[in-house]
Coordinates of C-alpha atoms in Angstrom, one line a residue:
Chain L
X592 CA 0.0 0.0 0.0
X593 CA 1.8 3.2 -1.2
X594 CA 1.2 6.2 0.9
X595 CA 2.4 9.6 -0.2
X596 CA 3.6 12.3 2.2
X597 CA 2.3 15.8 1.5
X598 CA 2.8 19.2 3.2
X599 CA 0.1 21.8 3.7
X600 CA -0.1 24.6 2.5
X601 CA 0.2 22.7 -0.8
X602 CA 2.0 24.1 -3.8
X603 CA 0.3 24.1 -7.2
X604 CA 2.9 21.6 -8.3
X605 CA 2.1 19.3 -5.4
X606 CA -1.6 19.6 -6.3
X607 CA -0.9 18.7 -9.9
X608 CA 0.8 15.5 -8.6
X609 CA -2.2 14.2 -6.7
X610 CA -4.6 11.9 -8.4
X611 CA -8.0 10.7 -7.3
X612 CA -7.5 7.5 -5.3
X613 CA -4.1 8.4 -3.9
X614 CA -3.6 7.6 -0.3
X615 CA -1.7 10.4 1.5
X616 CA -0.5 11.6 4.9
X617 CA -0.6 15.3 5.4
X618 CA 1.7 17.3 7.6
X619 CA 1.5 21.1 8.1
X620 CA -1.1 23.8 8.7
X621 CA -4.8 23.6 8.0
X622 CA -7.8 25.7 9.1
X623 CA -11.2 24.4 10.3
X624 CA -14.4 25.9 9.1
X625 CA -17.9 24.5 8.8
X626 CA -21.4 25.8 7.9
X627 CA -21.7 28.9 10.2
X628 CA -18.0 30.0 9.6
X629 CA -18.5 29.7 5.9
X630 CA -21.6 31.8 6.0
X631 CA -19.8 34.5 7.9
X632 CA -16.8 34.4 5.5
X633 CA -19.1 34.8 2.5
X634 CA -20.8 37.8 4.3
X635 CA -17.4 39.4 4.7
X636 CA -16.6 38.8 1.0
X637 CA -19.9 40.3 0.0
X638 CA -19.2 43.4 2.1
X639 CA -15.7 43.7 0.7
X640 CA -14.2 43.1 4.1
X641 CA -11.0 41.0 4.7
X642 CA -11.3 37.4 5.7
X643 CA -10.0 36.5 9.2
X644 CA -7.0 34.7 7.6
X645 CA -5.4 34.9 4.2
X646 CA -7.1 32.1 2.4
X647 CA -4.8 32.1 -0.6
X648 CA -2.9 28.8 -1.0
X649 CA -4.4 27.4 2.2
X650 CA -6.2 24.2 3.2
X651 CA -9.7 24.2 4.9
X652 CA -10.8 21.3 7.0
X653 CA -14.6 20.9 7.4
X654 CA -14.7 20.0 11.1
X655 CA -16.3 21.0 14.4
X656 CA -14.2 19.3 17.1
X657 CA -15.2 18.2 20.6
X658 CA -13.9 20.5 23.4
X659 CA -10.5 19.4 24.7
X660 CA -10.1 17.9 28.1
X661 CA -7.6 19.7 30.4
X662 CA -4.1 18.9 29.0
X663 CA -5.4 17.9 25.5
X664 CA -4.7 19.8 22.3
X665 CA -8.1 19.2 20.9
X666 CA -11.1 16.8 21.4
X667 CA -12.3 14.3 18.9
X668 CA -11.9 16.0 15.5
X669 CA -13.2 14.0 12.5
X670 CA -14.6 15.6 9.2
X671 CA -18.1 16.7 8.7
X672 CA -20.2 16.4 5.5
X673 CA -18.7 18.7 2.9
X674 CA -21.7 19.1 0.7
X675 CA -23.3 21.5 3.3
X676 CA -20.8 24.1 2.4
X677 CA -20.9 23.6 -1.4
X678 CA -22.8 26.8 -2.1
X679 CA -20.1 28.8 -0.2
X680 CA -17.1 27.1 -1.8
X681 CA -16.6 28.5 -5.3
X682 CA -16.1 32.2 -4.1
X683 CA -13.4 30.8 -1.7
X684 CA -11.7 28.9 -4.5
X685 CA -11.7 32.1 -6.6
X686 CA -9.8 33.8 -3.7
X687 CA -7.1 31.1 -3.9
X688 CA -8.2 28.3 -1.5
X689 CA -6.0 25.4 -2.6
X690 CA -7.3 22.4 -0.8
X691 CA -10.3 21.1 1.1
X692 CA -10.6 18.2 3.5
X693 CA -14.0 16.7 4.4
X694 CA -16.2 13.8 3.7
X695 CA -18.7 12.9 1.0
X696 CA -19.2 14.1 -2.6
X697 CA -19.2 17.7 -3.9
X698 CA -21.5 19.6 -6.3
X699 CA -20.8 20.0 -10.0
X700 CA -20.2 23.8 -9.3
X701 CA -17.5 23.0 -6.8
X702 CA -15.8 20.5 -9.0
X703 CA -15.8 23.0 -12.0
X704 CA -14.3 25.7 -9.8
X705 CA -11.7 23.2 -8.5
X706 CA -10.6 22.6 -12.1
X707 CA -10.7 26.3 -13.0
X708 CA -8.5 27.3 -10.0
X709 CA -6.5 24.0 -9.6
X710 CA -7.6 22.8 -6.2
X711 CA -7.8 19.4 -4.6
X712 CA -10.4 17.8 -2.3
X713 CA -9.2 15.2 0.1
X714 CA -11.4 12.8 2.1
X715 CA -10.7 12.3 5.8
X716 CA -12.2 9.2 7.5
X717 CA -15.6 10.2 8.9
X718 CA -15.9 8.9 12.5
X719 CA -12.2 8.5 13.0
X720 CA -12.3 11.5 15.4
X721 CA -9.9 10.2 18.1
X722 CA -7.4 9.0 15.5
X723 CA -7.4 12.4 13.8
X724 CA -7.2 14.3 17.1
X725 CA -4.0 12.3 17.8
X726 CA -2.6 13.8 14.5
X727 CA -3.3 17.4 15.6
X728 CA -0.3 18.8 17.5
X729 CA -1.5 22.4 18.0
X730 CA -4.9 24.2 17.8
X731 CA -5.4 27.9 18.0
X732 CA -8.7 29.9 17.5
X733 CA -8.4 32.3 14.6
X734 CA -11.9 33.7 14.4
X735 CA -15.6 33.5 15.4
X736 CA -14.9 32.2 18.9
X737 CA -18.6 32.7 19.7
X738 CA -19.5 29.9 17.3
X739 CA -18.1 27.3 19.7
X740 CA -17.3 24.1 17.8
X741 CA -17.9 26.0 14.6
X742 CA -15.2 28.6 15.2
X743 CA -12.2 28.8 12.8
X744 CA -9.1 27.0 14.3
X745 CA -5.6 26.9 12.9
X746 CA -4.3 23.4 13.3
X747 CA -0.8 22.0 13.0
X748 CA -1.2 18.4 11.8
X749 CA 1.3 15.5 11.5
X750 CA 0.7 12.5 9.2
X751 CA -3.1 13.1 8.9
X752 CA -4.4 10.1 6.9
X753 CA -6.4 11.2 3.8
X754 CA -7.5 10.0 0.4
X755 CA -7.6 12.2 -2.7
X756 CA -11.3 12.1 -3.5
X757 CA -11.5 14.7 -6.3
X758 CA -8.3 15.8 -8.0
X759 CA -7.6 19.1 -9.8
X760 CA -8.5 17.6 -13.2
X761 CA -12.0 16.9 -12.0
X762 CA -11.6 13.1 -11.5
X763 CA -13.8 12.0 -8.7
X764 CA -14.0 8.7 -6.7
X765 CA -17.7 9.5 -6.0
X766 CA -18.7 9.3 -9.7
Chain B
X252 CA -44.1 -0.8 44.4
X253 CA -40.4 -0.2 44.1
X254 CA -39.0 3.3 44.5
X255 CA -36.2 4.7 42.4
X256 CA -34.7 8.1 43.2
X257 CA -34.6 10.6 40.3
X258 CA -30.9 11.3 41.2
X259 CA -30.0 7.7 40.5
X260 CA -31.5 8.0 37.0
X261 CA -29.5 11.3 36.4
X262 CA -26.2 9.6 37.5
X263 CA -26.9 6.6 35.3
X264 CA -27.6 8.7 32.3
X265 CA -24.5 10.8 32.9
X266 CA -22.2 7.7 32.8
X267 CA -24.1 6.2 29.8
X268 CA -23.6 9.3 27.7
X269 CA -19.8 9.3 28.3
X270 CA -19.4 5.5 27.9
X271 CA -21.4 5.4 24.7
X272 CA -19.4 8.2 23.2
X273 CA -16.0 6.7 23.9
X274 CA -16.4 2.9 24.1
X275 CA -17.8 1.3 21.0
X276 CA -19.4 -2.1 21.5
X277 CA -17.3 -5.2 20.8
X278 CA -20.0 -6.4 18.4
X279 CA -19.5 -3.5 16.0
X280 CA -15.7 -3.6 16.4
X281 CA -15.7 -7.3 15.5
X282 CA -17.8 -6.6 12.3
X283 CA -15.4 -3.9 11.3
X284 CA -12.4 -6.2 11.8
X285 CA -14.0 -8.9 9.8
X286 CA -14.8 -6.3 7.0
X287 CA -11.1 -5.2 7.0
X288 CA -10.1 -8.8 6.3
X289 CA -12.6 -9.3 3.5
X290 CA -12.0 -5.9 1.8
X291 CA -9.8 -6.2 -1.2
X292 CA -9.5 -2.6 -2.4
X293 CA -6.4 -1.0 -0.7
X294 CA -7.9 2.4 -0.1
X295 CA -10.9 0.8 1.5
X296 CA -8.6 -1.2 3.7
X297 CA -6.7 2.0 4.6
X298 CA -10.0 3.4 5.9
X299 CA -11.1 0.3 7.8
X300 CA -7.8 0.0 9.5
X301 CA -8.1 3.6 10.6
X302 CA -11.5 2.8 12.1
X303 CA -10.0 -0.1 14.1
X304 CA -7.2 2.1 15.4
X305 CA -9.7 4.8 16.2
X306 CA -11.9 2.6 18.3
X307 CA -8.8 1.4 20.3
X308 CA -7.5 5.0 20.8
X309 CA -10.9 6.3 21.8
X310 CA -11.2 3.5 24.4
X311 CA -7.7 4.0 25.8
X312 CA -7.8 7.8 25.9
X313 CA -11.5 8.1 26.9
X314 CA -11.9 10.3 23.9
X315 CA -15.1 10.3 21.7
X316 CA -15.0 7.9 18.8
X317 CA -16.5 10.7 16.6
X318 CA -16.7 14.4 17.3
X319 CA -20.4 14.2 16.4
X320 CA -21.4 12.9 19.8
X321 CA -25.0 13.2 18.6
X322 CA -28.3 14.2 19.9
X323 CA -29.0 11.9 22.8
X324 CA -31.8 9.5 22.1
X325 CA -32.8 7.7 25.3
X326 CA -35.0 4.6 25.4
X327 CA -36.5 3.8 28.8
X328 CA -38.3 0.6 29.7
X329 CA -40.1 1.3 32.9
X330 CA -41.5 -1.5 35.0
X331 CA -45.1 -0.7 35.9
X332 CA -44.3 -1.4 39.6
X333 CA -41.6 1.4 39.7
X334 CA -42.3 4.7 41.4
X335 CA -39.9 7.5 40.7
X336 CA -39.3 9.8 43.7
X337 CA -37.6 13.1 44.1
X338 CA -38.3 14.5 40.6
X339 CA -39.8 14.0 37.2
X340 CA -38.2 11.3 35.1
X341 CA -37.9 13.4 32.0
X342 CA -36.1 16.2 33.9
X343 CA -33.9 13.6 35.6
X344 CA -32.8 12.2 32.2
X345 CA -32.2 15.6 30.7
X346 CA -30.1 16.5 33.8
X347 CA -28.0 13.4 33.2
X348 CA -27.5 14.3 29.5
X349 CA -26.5 17.9 30.5
X350 CA -24.0 16.7 33.0
X351 CA -22.6 13.8 30.9
X352 CA -22.0 16.0 27.9
X353 CA -20.3 18.7 30.1
X354 CA -18.2 16.4 32.3
X355 CA -17.3 14.1 29.4
X356 CA -16.2 17.0 27.1
X357 CA -18.6 15.8 24.5
X358 CA -19.7 18.2 21.7
X359 CA -22.9 20.1 22.3
X360 CA -24.8 19.8 19.0
X361 CA -28.4 20.7 19.9
X362 CA -30.1 23.9 18.9
X363 CA -33.2 25.1 20.8
X364 CA -35.4 25.7 17.8
X365 CA -35.1 24.3 14.3
X366 CA -35.7 27.7 12.7
X367 CA -33.8 30.1 15.0
X368 CA -31.0 27.5 15.6
X369 CA -29.5 28.7 18.9
X370 CA -27.2 26.1 20.6
X371 CA -28.6 25.1 24.0
X372 CA -25.0 24.7 25.2
X373 CA -25.6 21.5 27.1
X374 CA -26.9 19.1 24.4
X375 CA -30.4 19.0 25.9
X376 CA -33.2 18.3 25.3
X377 CA -32.7 14.6 24.7
X378 CA -35.2 12.6 22.6
X379 CA -36.8 10.4 25.2
X380 CA -39.0 7.3 24.6
X381 CA -40.6 5.7 27.6
X382 CA -42.3 2.3 27.3
X383 CA -44.2 0.7 30.2
X384 CA -43.2 -2.9 30.8
X385 CA -44.1 -5.5 33.4
X386 CA -42.0 -5.8 36.5
X387 CA -40.1 -3.5 38.8
X388 CA -36.9 -2.6 37.0
X389 CA -36.0 0.4 35.0
X390 CA -33.8 0.0 31.9
X391 CA -32.2 3.0 30.3
X392 CA -30.4 2.9 26.9
X393 CA -28.6 6.0 25.6
X394 CA -28.0 6.3 21.9
X395 CA -25.8 9.3 20.8
X396 CA -27.2 9.7 17.3
X397 CA -24.9 11.5 14.9
X398 CA -26.6 13.5 12.1
X399 CA -24.3 12.6 9.2
X400 CA -26.2 9.3 9.1
X401 CA -29.5 10.5 10.6
X402 CA -29.8 13.0 7.7
X403 CA -29.7 10.1 5.2
X404 CA -32.6 8.3 6.8
X405 CA -35.9 8.0 4.9
X406 CA -39.5 6.9 5.3
X407 CA -42.0 5.9 2.6
X408 CA -45.6 4.9 2.8
X409 CA -45.6 2.0 0.3
X410 CA -48.8 0.4 -1.0
X411 CA -49.5 -3.2 -0.1
X412 CA -49.2 -4.0 -3.8
X413 CA -45.6 -2.8 -3.8
X414 CA -44.8 -5.8 -1.6
X415 CA -41.3 -7.1 -0.9
X416 CA -39.9 -5.9 -4.2
X417 CA -41.0 -2.4 -3.3
X418 CA -39.3 -2.6 0.0
X419 CA -36.1 -3.8 -1.5
X420 CA -36.1 -1.1 -4.2
X421 CA -36.7 1.6 -1.5
X422 CA -33.9 0.4 0.7
X423 CA -31.4 0.2 -2.2
X424 CA -32.4 3.6 -3.6
X425 CA -32.0 5.1 -0.2
X426 CA -28.5 3.6 0.3
X427 CA -27.5 4.7 -3.2
X428 CA -28.7 8.2 -2.7
X429 CA -26.9 8.4 0.6
X430 CA -23.5 7.4 -1.0
X431 CA -20.6 8.3 1.2
X432 CA -22.6 10.8 3.4
X433 CA -23.7 8.6 6.2
X434 CA -20.1 7.4 6.9
X435 CA -20.2 3.8 5.5
X436 CA -19.8 1.1 6.4
X437 CA -23.3 1.6 7.8
X438 CA -25.8 -0.4 9.8
X439 CA -29.4 -0.1 8.6
X440 CA -32.3 -0.1 11.0
X441 CA -35.4 -0.8 9.0
X442 CA -39.0 -0.7 10.4
X443 CA -41.7 -2.3 8.4
X444 CA -45.4 -1.9 9.2
X445 CA -47.3 -0.1 11.9
X446 CA -48.2 3.5 11.2
X447 CA -45.8 6.3 10.0
X448 CA -44.3 7.0 13.5
X449 CA -44.3 3.4 14.6
X450 CA -42.2 2.4 11.5
X451 CA -39.7 5.1 12.3
X452 CA -39.6 4.1 16.0
X453 CA -39.0 0.4 15.4
X454 CA -36.4 1.3 12.7
X455 CA -34.4 3.2 15.4
X456 CA -35.0 0.4 17.9
X457 CA -33.6 -2.1 15.4
X458 CA -30.2 -0.3 15.8
X459 CA -30.1 -1.4 19.4
X460 CA -29.7 -5.1 18.5
X461 CA -26.2 -6.6 18.8
X462 CA -24.7 -5.7 15.4
X463 CA -25.3 -8.5 12.9
X464 CA -27.6 -10.5 15.1
X465 CA -30.5 -11.7 12.9
X466 CA -34.2 -11.1 13.5
X467 CA -35.6 -14.2 15.2
X468 CA -38.2 -14.6 12.4
X469 CA -36.5 -16.7 9.6
X470 CA -38.1 -15.0 6.6
X471 CA -37.2 -11.5 8.0
X472 CA -33.7 -12.7 8.8
X473 CA -33.3 -13.9 5.2
X474 CA -34.5 -10.6 3.9
X475 CA -31.9 -8.9 6.1
X476 CA -29.2 -11.1 4.5
X477 CA -30.5 -10.6 1.0
X478 CA -30.5 -6.8 1.5
X479 CA -27.0 -6.9 3.0
X480 CA -25.6 -8.7 0.0
X481 CA -27.4 -6.4 -2.4
X482 CA -26.1 -3.3 -0.6
X483 CA -22.6 -4.5 -0.6
X484 CA -22.8 -5.2 -4.3
X485 CA -23.4 -1.5 -4.9
X486 CA -19.7 -0.8 -4.6
X487 CA -20.1 2.4 -2.5
X488 CA -17.6 1.1 0.0
X489 CA -16.1 2.7 3.2
X490 CA -16.7 6.5 3.2
X491 CA -18.2 6.2 -0.3
X492 CA -14.8 5.9 -2.0
X493 CA -15.3 2.4 -3.4
X494 CA -15.0 -1.1 -2.1
X495 CA -17.0 -4.1 -1.2
X496 CA -18.1 -3.2 2.4
X497 CA -20.9 -0.6 2.3
X498 CA -23.0 -2.1 5.2
X499 CA -21.9 -4.1 8.2
X500 CA -25.5 -5.3 9.0
X501 CA -29.1 -4.9 8.2
X502 CA -31.6 -5.1 11.1
X503 CA -35.3 -5.3 10.3
X504 CA -38.1 -5.0 12.8
X505 CA -41.7 -5.5 11.8
X506 CA -45.1 -4.6 13.3
X507 CA -48.8 -5.3 12.4
X508 CA -50.2 -2.7 10.0
X509 CA -53.4 -1.6 8.3
X510 CA -54.9 -3.4 5.3
X511 CA -54.3 -0.4 3.1
X512 CA -50.7 0.3 4.1
X513 CA -47.1 -0.7 4.0
X514 CA -45.0 1.9 5.9
X515 CA -41.2 1.4 5.6
X516 CA -38.7 3.5 7.6
X517 CA -35.0 3.3 7.2
X518 CA -32.8 4.7 9.9
X519 CA -29.2 5.0 8.7
X520 CA -26.5 4.5 11.2
X521 CA -22.8 5.1 10.6
X522 CA -20.1 2.6 11.7
X523 CA -19.9 4.4 15.1
X524 CA -23.1 2.6 16.2
X525 CA -23.0 3.7 19.8
X526 CA -25.4 2.7 22.6
X527 CA -25.1 1.7 26.2
X528 CA -27.7 0.3 28.6
X529 CA -28.1 0.4 32.4
X530 CA -30.7 -1.5 34.3
X531 CA -31.7 0.0 37.7

C-alpha cells in the first residue's frame, strides 16, 4: 500500500501531482471551518471586508471538534459532510483556496471551480475522530470564537491520513 | 411498588452518555475487523484499518470515537411497579445528559429551535421514549445519534401491492442516494409496518440489537441477509470511496399494519453505532 507524504499549504505543483484514489498523509497547517463559519466568510466577502485569515494557498478542513479535556490539544476531530458548504465554496476557491478536507461528494459547481482554480479535495475518514485528534499537535482559535465548535481554528497536523477524493482535473472517486 | 430516586437516574444517564461516546461495543468492532479482512481494495482497507485504530485509541484515551457525539436518544423501559421519587423522570434524564456532555467534554450539538437555531449549550433536550413494561426494574439505553447518518434516513408509505420488491427497491435507492454521506460502512435499522411514526420508532430500535444479530423470524432474517448482499454489491464502499463493504449489518423489525398500508422507515447508522444500557 503506497502512501504519499504531502505538506500543507500545498504548492500548485504538489496539487498537480495528486490523483483521485491516492492515499496520503498530510503534515502542516490547516484551518477548520464548517457551515456557520463559511456563512460569515461569505458575508465578509460580499461586504468587501478582509477574511479572518489569508485564504490564498491554504487548506480548509470541514470539522467541528469536541472540546479538549484539560491537557489535551483538541477533542475528537473528524470531518463533517462537505456538501453542506458547497454553495459557499466557489467564491473561496476564486480567492485562492487550494485544498479542502472533508467527507462525502461535492457539487458540480464546486468541481468545476476546482478545475478552474486548480484545487484538490481530500477525504478524511468520517468517524475516526480520536485517531485524527492524535494527529493534531496544535490548535489555536483564529476567528468566530462565539460559534463554539464552529469557530475557525488553525491546526498543526502531522501525518493526517487522507485519500484524494477529487483531483484538480475533476476526476472523482464518487462518480 | 419499588421506589427509584430521580438522582439515581440522572447519575446513570450521565455515565451512559460518556461510555457510549468513547467505548464502541465489541459487536461493532468485530464486524469492522471482519470487514477489513474481507475488503480487497487497498484504499478501503486503509480506511477500515483507521477505524479499528480509532476505536482502540478512543477507548484508551477516553476520547469520543467521533466528534459528532450526537443528539442523545434515550430509550426507557419502565416497569409498571416502579415509582420515581424526588423528581420528574424526563427532567432527571435531561439533567443526566446535561452533566454527561459537560463532564465528558462531548460536543454540544443541539439547537433550541429548528428555525432560530441557537445552541442550547448542554446538548439538551434529549429525545426520550418511555415504554411501560411488566416488573419493577428500569432499563435506560442512551444512543448518541450523529446526524451525518441521521440525515440520510428515509420513510416511505408504500402500498401493499408494492410488496417485498417495493421494500427492497426503496432500501437500495436510499443507500445509493446516501452514498458516502452517512459514513459507511453503515448499519441499517429498518422498520416495516405499523403507522408512520411506529415504523420510524422500530427502525431506530432495530439499531439497538447486537450488530449482525439476525431477526428471530426466519423470513425476516433472510430478507436482512439478501439486502446486506445487495447493498454490498453496490460498490459504494467505506466512506463512499469504493469497495465491497458498504454495510456491516441490516436489522429489520416488523409490526402489524393496516390493510391499506405498508410503511417502511430506514434509519441510517454510521459505523460508530453507539449505545449503552443500564438496568436499575
